Short mmCIF file of C-alpha atoms and ligand atoms in Angstrom, two decimals:
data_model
loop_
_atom_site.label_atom_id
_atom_site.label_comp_id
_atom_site.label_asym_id
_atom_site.label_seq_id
_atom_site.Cartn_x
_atom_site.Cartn_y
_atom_site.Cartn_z
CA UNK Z 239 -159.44 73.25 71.96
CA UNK Z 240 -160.62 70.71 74.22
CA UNK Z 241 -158.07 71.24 77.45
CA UNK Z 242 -155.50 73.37 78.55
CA UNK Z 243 -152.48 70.47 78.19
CA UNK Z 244 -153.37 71.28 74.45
CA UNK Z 245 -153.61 75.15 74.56
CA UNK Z 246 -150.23 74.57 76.33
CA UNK Z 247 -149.03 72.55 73.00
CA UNK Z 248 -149.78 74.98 70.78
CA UNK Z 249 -148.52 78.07 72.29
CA UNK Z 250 -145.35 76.15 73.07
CA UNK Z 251 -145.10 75.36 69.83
CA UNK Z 252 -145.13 79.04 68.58
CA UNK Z 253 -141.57 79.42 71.31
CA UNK Z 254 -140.13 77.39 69.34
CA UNK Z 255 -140.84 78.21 65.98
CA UNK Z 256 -139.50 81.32 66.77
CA UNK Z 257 -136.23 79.74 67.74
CA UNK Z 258 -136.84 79.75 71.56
CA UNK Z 259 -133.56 78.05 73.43
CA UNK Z 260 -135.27 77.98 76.65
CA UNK Z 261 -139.38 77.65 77.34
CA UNK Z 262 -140.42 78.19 81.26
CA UNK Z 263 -144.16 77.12 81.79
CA UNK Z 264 -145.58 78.11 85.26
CA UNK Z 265 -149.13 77.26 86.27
CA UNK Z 266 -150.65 78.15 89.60
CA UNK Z 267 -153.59 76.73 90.60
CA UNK Z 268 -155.09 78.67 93.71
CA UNK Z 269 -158.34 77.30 95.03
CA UNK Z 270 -158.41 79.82 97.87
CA UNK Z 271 -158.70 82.67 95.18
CA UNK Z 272 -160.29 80.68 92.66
CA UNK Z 273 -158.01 80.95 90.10
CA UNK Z 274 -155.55 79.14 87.62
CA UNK Z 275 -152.88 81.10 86.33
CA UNK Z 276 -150.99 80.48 83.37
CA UNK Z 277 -147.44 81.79 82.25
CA UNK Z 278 -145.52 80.18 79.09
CA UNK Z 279 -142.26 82.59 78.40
CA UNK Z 280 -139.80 82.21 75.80
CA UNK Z 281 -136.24 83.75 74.88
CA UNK Z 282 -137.23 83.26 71.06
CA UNK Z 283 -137.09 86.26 68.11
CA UNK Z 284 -139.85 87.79 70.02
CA UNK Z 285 -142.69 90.61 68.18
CA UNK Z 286 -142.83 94.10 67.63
CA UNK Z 287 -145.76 95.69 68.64
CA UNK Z 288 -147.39 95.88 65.68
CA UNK Z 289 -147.24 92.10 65.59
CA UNK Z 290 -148.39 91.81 68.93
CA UNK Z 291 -151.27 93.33 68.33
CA UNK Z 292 -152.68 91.50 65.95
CA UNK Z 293 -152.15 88.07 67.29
CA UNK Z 294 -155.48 87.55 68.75
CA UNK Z 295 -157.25 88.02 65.31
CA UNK Z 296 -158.31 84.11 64.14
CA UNK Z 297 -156.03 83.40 61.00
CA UNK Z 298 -153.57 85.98 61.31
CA UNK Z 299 -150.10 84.12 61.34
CA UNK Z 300 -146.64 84.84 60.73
CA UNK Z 301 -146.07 81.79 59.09
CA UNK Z 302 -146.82 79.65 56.07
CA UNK Z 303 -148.04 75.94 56.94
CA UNK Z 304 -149.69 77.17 60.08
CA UNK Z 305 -153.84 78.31 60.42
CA UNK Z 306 -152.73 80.91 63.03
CA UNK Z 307 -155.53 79.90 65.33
CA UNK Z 308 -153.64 79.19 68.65
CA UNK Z 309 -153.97 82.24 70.29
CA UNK Z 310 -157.26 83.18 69.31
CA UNK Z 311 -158.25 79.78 70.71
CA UNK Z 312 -156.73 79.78 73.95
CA UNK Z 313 -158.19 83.76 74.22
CA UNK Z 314 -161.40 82.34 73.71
CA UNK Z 315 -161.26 79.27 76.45
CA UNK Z 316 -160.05 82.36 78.57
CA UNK Z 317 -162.80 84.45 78.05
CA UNK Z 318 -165.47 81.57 78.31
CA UNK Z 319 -163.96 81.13 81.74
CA UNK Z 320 -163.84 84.87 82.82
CA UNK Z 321 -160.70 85.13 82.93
CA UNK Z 322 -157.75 87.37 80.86
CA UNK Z 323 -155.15 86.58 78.45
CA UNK Z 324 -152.12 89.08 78.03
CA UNK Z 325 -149.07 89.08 75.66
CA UNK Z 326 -145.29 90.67 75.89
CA UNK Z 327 -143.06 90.57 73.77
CA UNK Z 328 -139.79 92.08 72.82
CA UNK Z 329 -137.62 91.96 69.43
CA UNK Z 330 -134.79 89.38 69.87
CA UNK Z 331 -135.35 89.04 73.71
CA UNK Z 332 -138.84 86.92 73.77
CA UNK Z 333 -142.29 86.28 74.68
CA UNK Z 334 -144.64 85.59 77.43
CA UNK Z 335 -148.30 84.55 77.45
CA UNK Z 336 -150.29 85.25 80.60
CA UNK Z 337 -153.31 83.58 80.98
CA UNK Z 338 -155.82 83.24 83.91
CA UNK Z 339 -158.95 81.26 84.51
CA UNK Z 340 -161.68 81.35 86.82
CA UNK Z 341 -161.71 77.58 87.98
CA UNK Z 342 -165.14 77.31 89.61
CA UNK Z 343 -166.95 78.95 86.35
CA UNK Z 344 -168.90 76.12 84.94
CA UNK Z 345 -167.33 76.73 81.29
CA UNK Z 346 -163.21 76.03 82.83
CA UNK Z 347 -161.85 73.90 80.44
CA UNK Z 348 -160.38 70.65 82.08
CA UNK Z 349 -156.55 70.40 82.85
CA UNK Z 350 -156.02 67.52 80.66
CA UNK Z 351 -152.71 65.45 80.61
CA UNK Z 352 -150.06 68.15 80.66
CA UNK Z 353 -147.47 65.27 81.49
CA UNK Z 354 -148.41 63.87 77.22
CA UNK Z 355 -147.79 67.71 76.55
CA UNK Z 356 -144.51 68.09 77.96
CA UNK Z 357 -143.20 64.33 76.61
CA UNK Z 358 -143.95 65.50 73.39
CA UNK Z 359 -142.88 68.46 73.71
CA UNK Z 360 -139.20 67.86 75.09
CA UNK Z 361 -138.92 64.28 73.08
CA UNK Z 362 -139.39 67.09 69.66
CA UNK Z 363 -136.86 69.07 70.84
CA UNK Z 364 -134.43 68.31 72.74
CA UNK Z 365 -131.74 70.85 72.49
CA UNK Z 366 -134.59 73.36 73.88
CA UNK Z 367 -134.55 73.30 77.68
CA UNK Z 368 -138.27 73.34 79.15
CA UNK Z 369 -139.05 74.27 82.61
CA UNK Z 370 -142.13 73.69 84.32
CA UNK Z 371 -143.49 74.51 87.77
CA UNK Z 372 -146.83 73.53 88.38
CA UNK Z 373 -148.49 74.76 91.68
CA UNK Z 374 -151.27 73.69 93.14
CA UNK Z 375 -152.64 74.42 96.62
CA UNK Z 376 -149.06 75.01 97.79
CA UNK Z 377 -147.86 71.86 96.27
CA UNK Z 378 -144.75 72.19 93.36
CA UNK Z 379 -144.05 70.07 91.01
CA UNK Z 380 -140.56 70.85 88.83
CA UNK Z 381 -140.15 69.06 85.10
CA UNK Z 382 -136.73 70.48 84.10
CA UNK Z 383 -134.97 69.07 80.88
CA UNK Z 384 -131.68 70.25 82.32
CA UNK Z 385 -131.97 67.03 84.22
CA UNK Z 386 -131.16 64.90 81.66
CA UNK Z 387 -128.62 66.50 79.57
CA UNK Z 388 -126.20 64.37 80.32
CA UNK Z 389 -128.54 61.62 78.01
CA UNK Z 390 -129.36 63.86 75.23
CA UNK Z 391 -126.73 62.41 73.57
CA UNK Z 392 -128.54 59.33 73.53
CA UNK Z 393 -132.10 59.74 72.18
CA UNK Z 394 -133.63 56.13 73.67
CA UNK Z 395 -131.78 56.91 77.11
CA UNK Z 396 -133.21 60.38 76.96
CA UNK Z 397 -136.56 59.32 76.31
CA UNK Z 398 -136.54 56.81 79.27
CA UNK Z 399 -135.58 59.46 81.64
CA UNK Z 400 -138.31 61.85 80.64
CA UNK Z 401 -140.36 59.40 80.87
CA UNK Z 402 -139.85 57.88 84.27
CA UNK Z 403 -139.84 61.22 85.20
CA UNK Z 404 -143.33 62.21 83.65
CA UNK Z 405 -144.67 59.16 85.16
CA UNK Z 406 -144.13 61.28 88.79
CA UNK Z 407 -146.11 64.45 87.00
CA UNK Z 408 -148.86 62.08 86.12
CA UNK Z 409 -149.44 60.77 89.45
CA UNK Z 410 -149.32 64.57 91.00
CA UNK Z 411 -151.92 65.60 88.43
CA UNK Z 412 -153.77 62.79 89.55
CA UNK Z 413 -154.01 64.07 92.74
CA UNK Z 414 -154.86 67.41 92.10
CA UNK Z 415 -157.67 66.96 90.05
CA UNK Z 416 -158.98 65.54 92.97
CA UNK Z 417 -158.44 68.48 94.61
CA UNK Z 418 -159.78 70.51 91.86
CA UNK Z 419 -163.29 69.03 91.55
CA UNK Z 420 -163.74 68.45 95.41
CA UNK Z 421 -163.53 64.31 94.95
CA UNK A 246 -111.14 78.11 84.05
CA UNK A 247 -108.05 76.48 82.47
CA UNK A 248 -106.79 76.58 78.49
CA UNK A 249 -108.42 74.73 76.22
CA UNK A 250 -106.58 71.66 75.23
CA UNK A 251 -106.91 70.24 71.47
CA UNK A 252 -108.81 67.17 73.31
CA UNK A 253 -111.54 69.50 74.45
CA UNK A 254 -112.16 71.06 71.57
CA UNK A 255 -112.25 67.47 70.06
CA UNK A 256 -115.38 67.06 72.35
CA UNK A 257 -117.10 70.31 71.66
CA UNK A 258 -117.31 69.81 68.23
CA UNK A 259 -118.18 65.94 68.54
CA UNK A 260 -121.41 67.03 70.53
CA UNK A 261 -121.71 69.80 68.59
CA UNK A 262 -121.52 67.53 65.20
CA UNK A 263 -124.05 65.00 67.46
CA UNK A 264 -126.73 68.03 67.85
CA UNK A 265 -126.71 69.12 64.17
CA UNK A 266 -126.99 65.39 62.90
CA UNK A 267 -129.82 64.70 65.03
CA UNK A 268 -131.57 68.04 64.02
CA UNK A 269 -130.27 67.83 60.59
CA UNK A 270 -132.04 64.21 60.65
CA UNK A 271 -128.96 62.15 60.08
CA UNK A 272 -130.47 59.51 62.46
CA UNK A 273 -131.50 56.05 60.61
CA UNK A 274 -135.01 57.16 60.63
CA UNK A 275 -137.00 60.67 60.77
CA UNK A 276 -140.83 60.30 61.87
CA UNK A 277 -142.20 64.03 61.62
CA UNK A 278 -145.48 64.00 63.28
CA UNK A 279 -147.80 67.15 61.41
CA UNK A 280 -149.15 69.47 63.91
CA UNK A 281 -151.43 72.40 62.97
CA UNK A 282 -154.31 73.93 64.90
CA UNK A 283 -157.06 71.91 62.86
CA UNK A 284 -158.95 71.18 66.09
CA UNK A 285 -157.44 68.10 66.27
CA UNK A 286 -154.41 68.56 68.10
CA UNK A 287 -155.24 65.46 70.33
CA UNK A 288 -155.18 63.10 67.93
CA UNK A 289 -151.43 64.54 66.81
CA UNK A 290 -150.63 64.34 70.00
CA UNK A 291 -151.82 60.62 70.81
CA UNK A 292 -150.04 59.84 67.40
CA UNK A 293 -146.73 61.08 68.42
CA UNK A 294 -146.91 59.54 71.97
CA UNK A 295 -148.04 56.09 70.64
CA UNK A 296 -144.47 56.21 68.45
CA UNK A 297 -142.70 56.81 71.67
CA UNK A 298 -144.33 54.00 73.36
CA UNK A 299 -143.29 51.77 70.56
CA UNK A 300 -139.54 53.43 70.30
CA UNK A 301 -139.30 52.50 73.89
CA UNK A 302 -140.62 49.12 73.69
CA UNK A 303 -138.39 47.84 70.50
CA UNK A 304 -135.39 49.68 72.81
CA UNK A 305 -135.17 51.29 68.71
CA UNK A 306 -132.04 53.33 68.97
CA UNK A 307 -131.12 56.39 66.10
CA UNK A 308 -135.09 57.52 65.74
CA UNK A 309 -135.76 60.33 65.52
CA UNK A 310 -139.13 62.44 66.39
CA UNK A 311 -139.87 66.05 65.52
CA UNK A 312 -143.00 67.88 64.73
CA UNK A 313 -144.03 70.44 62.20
CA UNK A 314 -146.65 72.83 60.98
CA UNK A 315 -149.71 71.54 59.14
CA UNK A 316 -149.08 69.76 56.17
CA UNK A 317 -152.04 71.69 54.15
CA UNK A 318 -154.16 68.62 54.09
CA UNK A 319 -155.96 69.25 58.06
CA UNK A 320 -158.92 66.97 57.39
CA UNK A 321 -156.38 63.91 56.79
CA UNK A 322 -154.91 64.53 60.01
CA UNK A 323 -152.96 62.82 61.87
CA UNK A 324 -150.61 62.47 59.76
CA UNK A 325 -147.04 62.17 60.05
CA UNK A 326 -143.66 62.30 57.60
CA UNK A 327 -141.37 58.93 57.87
CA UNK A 328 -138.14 59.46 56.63
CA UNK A 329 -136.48 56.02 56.31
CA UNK A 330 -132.38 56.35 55.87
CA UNK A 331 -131.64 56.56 51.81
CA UNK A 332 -135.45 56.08 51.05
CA UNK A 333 -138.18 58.78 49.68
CA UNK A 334 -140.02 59.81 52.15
CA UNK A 335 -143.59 59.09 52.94
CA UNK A 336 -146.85 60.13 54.45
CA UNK A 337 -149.17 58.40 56.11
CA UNK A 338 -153.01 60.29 56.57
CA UNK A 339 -155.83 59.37 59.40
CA UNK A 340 -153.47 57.70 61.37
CA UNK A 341 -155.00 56.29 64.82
CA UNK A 342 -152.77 53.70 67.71
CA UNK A 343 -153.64 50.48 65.65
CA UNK A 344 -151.71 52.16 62.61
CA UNK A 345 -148.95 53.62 64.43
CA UNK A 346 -148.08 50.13 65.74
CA UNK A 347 -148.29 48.14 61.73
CA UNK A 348 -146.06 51.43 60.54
CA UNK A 349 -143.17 51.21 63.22
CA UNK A 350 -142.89 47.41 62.79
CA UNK A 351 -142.79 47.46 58.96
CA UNK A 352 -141.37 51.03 57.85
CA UNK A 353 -139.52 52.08 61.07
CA UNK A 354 -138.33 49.56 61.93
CA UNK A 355 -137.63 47.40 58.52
CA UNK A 356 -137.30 49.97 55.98
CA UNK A 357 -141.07 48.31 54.47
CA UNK A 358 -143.39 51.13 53.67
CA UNK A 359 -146.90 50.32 54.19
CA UNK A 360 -149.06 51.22 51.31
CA UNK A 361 -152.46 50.75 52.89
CA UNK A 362 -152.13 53.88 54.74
CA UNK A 363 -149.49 56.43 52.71
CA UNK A 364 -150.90 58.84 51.31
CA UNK A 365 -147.62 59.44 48.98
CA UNK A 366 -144.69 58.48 48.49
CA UNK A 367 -141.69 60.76 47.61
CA UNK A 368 -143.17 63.97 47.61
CA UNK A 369 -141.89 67.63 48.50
CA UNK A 370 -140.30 67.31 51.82
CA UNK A 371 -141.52 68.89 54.66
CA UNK A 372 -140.08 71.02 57.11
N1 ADP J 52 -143.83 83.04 71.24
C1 ADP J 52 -143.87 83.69 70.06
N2 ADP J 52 -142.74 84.29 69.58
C2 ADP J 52 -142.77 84.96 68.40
N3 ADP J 52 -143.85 85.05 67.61
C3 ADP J 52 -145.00 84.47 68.03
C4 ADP J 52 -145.08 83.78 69.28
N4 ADP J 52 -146.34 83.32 69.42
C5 ADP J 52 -147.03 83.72 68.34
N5 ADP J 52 -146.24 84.43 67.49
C6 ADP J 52 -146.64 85.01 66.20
O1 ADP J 52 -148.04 85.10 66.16
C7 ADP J 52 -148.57 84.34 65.09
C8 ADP J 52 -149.92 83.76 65.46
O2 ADP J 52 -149.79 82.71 66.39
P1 ADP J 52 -150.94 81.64 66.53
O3 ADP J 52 -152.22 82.34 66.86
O4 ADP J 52 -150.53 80.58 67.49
O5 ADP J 52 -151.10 81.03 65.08
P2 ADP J 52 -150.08 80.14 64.25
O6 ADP J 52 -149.12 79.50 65.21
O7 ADP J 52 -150.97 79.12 63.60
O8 ADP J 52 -149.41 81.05 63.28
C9 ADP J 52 -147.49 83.31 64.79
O9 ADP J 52 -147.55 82.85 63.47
C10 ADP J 52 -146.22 84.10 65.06
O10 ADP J 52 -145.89 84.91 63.95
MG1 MG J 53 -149.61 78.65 67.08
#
């Protein structure tokens, strides 16, 4: 997969196929340390262990209609950038991904446009709340569907509001991948 | 908190009702944009936000947008499901901005499927 707004697609995608109400995506980006961190936890149906364990093997899936390639994807950008991927999970209680990344190694995949991510992400479902923190240097930035449940009623009004708010994201991605590359 | 009055319950089940139709797909139209891990994610991606753009230019109210699995045919992708109200639904294969655009202002929009770039029409549904 080309960036990590796409790994972050993917694996979402796998919360809620597993019926996830509630999604919480944290990413830390510490320059000082060198480091992004990556954290994607869901209250879906959750794995046993045995289930767990084989979900970095390429094609194993729990599902028809799906290639079961996410995880072994986003293990691999992991491991290209010397970094480690870890999963917990728990029957009926959830599932988190952990995920870091060594951001100076010359194989880091690039952020991307996690703003597209999360528009498409809480325009497909909107009764699932998302929460994302995103922090970089010290800065946060907060994307919390919560915020407009007053217009999910109202798919067009909903929409906007994401929107407009995304546009914000965009412009504080913006500035950290200036801070990211040293521009 | 107080009892429950009849009129509350009234509005439970009235958003209630509204959350099932629009997952249930009761909207006027159903766009289901196809989503597997075919390496190609971006271009799914692109495809569903280009629909949004349009949705939010026409101001097109009772659309709705949801994504699935892959549809077993990766190397057409992206592809996506339109669901017009009381009509078969249809797919539509390679799809890139330029398409999204002649597909919302004839099918989405005016119920007119667009034959150039379906792939079927009225096929097994997909969830
Ligand atoms: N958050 C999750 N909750 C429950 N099960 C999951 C979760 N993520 C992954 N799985 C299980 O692991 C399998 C493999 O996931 P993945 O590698 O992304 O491939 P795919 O989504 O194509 O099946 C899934 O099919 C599912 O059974
Ligand atoms: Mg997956």
């Amino acid at each position: 997969m080309e960036d990590l707004s796409l790994h972050i697609l993917d694996i979402v995608e796998n919360s809620i196929r597993a019926g996830a109400r509630n999604v919480k995506i944290k990413i830390i980006i510490d320059k000082k340390n060198d480091l992004l961190n990556l954290e994607i936890e869901d209250d879906g149906k959750g794995m046993t262990q045995d289930e767990v364990n084989k979900i970095f093997d390429p094609f194993y899936t729990g599902q028809n209609k799906k290639t079961g390639l996410g995880l072994s994807l986003l293990k691999d950008s992991v491991e290209k950038a010397e970094g480690q991927i870890n999963v917990f999970s728990k029957v009926n209680t959830g599932t988190k991904v952990v995920a870091n990344f060594k951001l100076s190694n010359p194989d880091m995949i690039p952020i991307g446009d996690i703003s597209e991510t999360m528009l498409v992400l809480a325009i497909s479902n909107q009764d699932v709340r998302f929460k994302l923190n995103h922090i970089c240097n010290g800065n946060e930035f907060v994307f919390d569907t919560d915020e407009f449940k007053e217009a999910r009623n109202d798919s067009l009004n909903f929409l906007k509001e994401v929107k407009n708010k995304l546009e914000n994201y965009k412009k504080f991605l913006a500035t950290i991948k200036g801070d990211l590359y040293g521009i | 908190m107080g009892k429950l009055k009849i009129e509350d319950l009234d509005k439970i089940s009235e958003s209630v009702r509204k959350r099932i139709s629009l997952r249930e797909g009761a909207g006027k139209v159903k766009i289901t944009v196809h989503m597997g891990t075919c390496g190609i994610a971006a271009g799914a991606r692109n495809v569903m936000t280009a629909f949004l753009n349009e949705i939010e230019i026409h101001n097109a109210k009772d659309i709705i947008v949801v994504t699935s699995g892959c549809a077993g045919l990766c190397s057409k992708e992206p592809m996506v499901t339109i669901e017009y109200e009381n009509q078969a639904p249809v797919k539509y294969i390679e799809l890139n901005e330029e398409k999204v655009k002649k597909i919302f202002d004839e099918h989405v929009l005016h119920g007119k499927i667009v034959p150039e770039y379906a792939l079927s029409i009225g096929s097994e549904r997909i969830q």
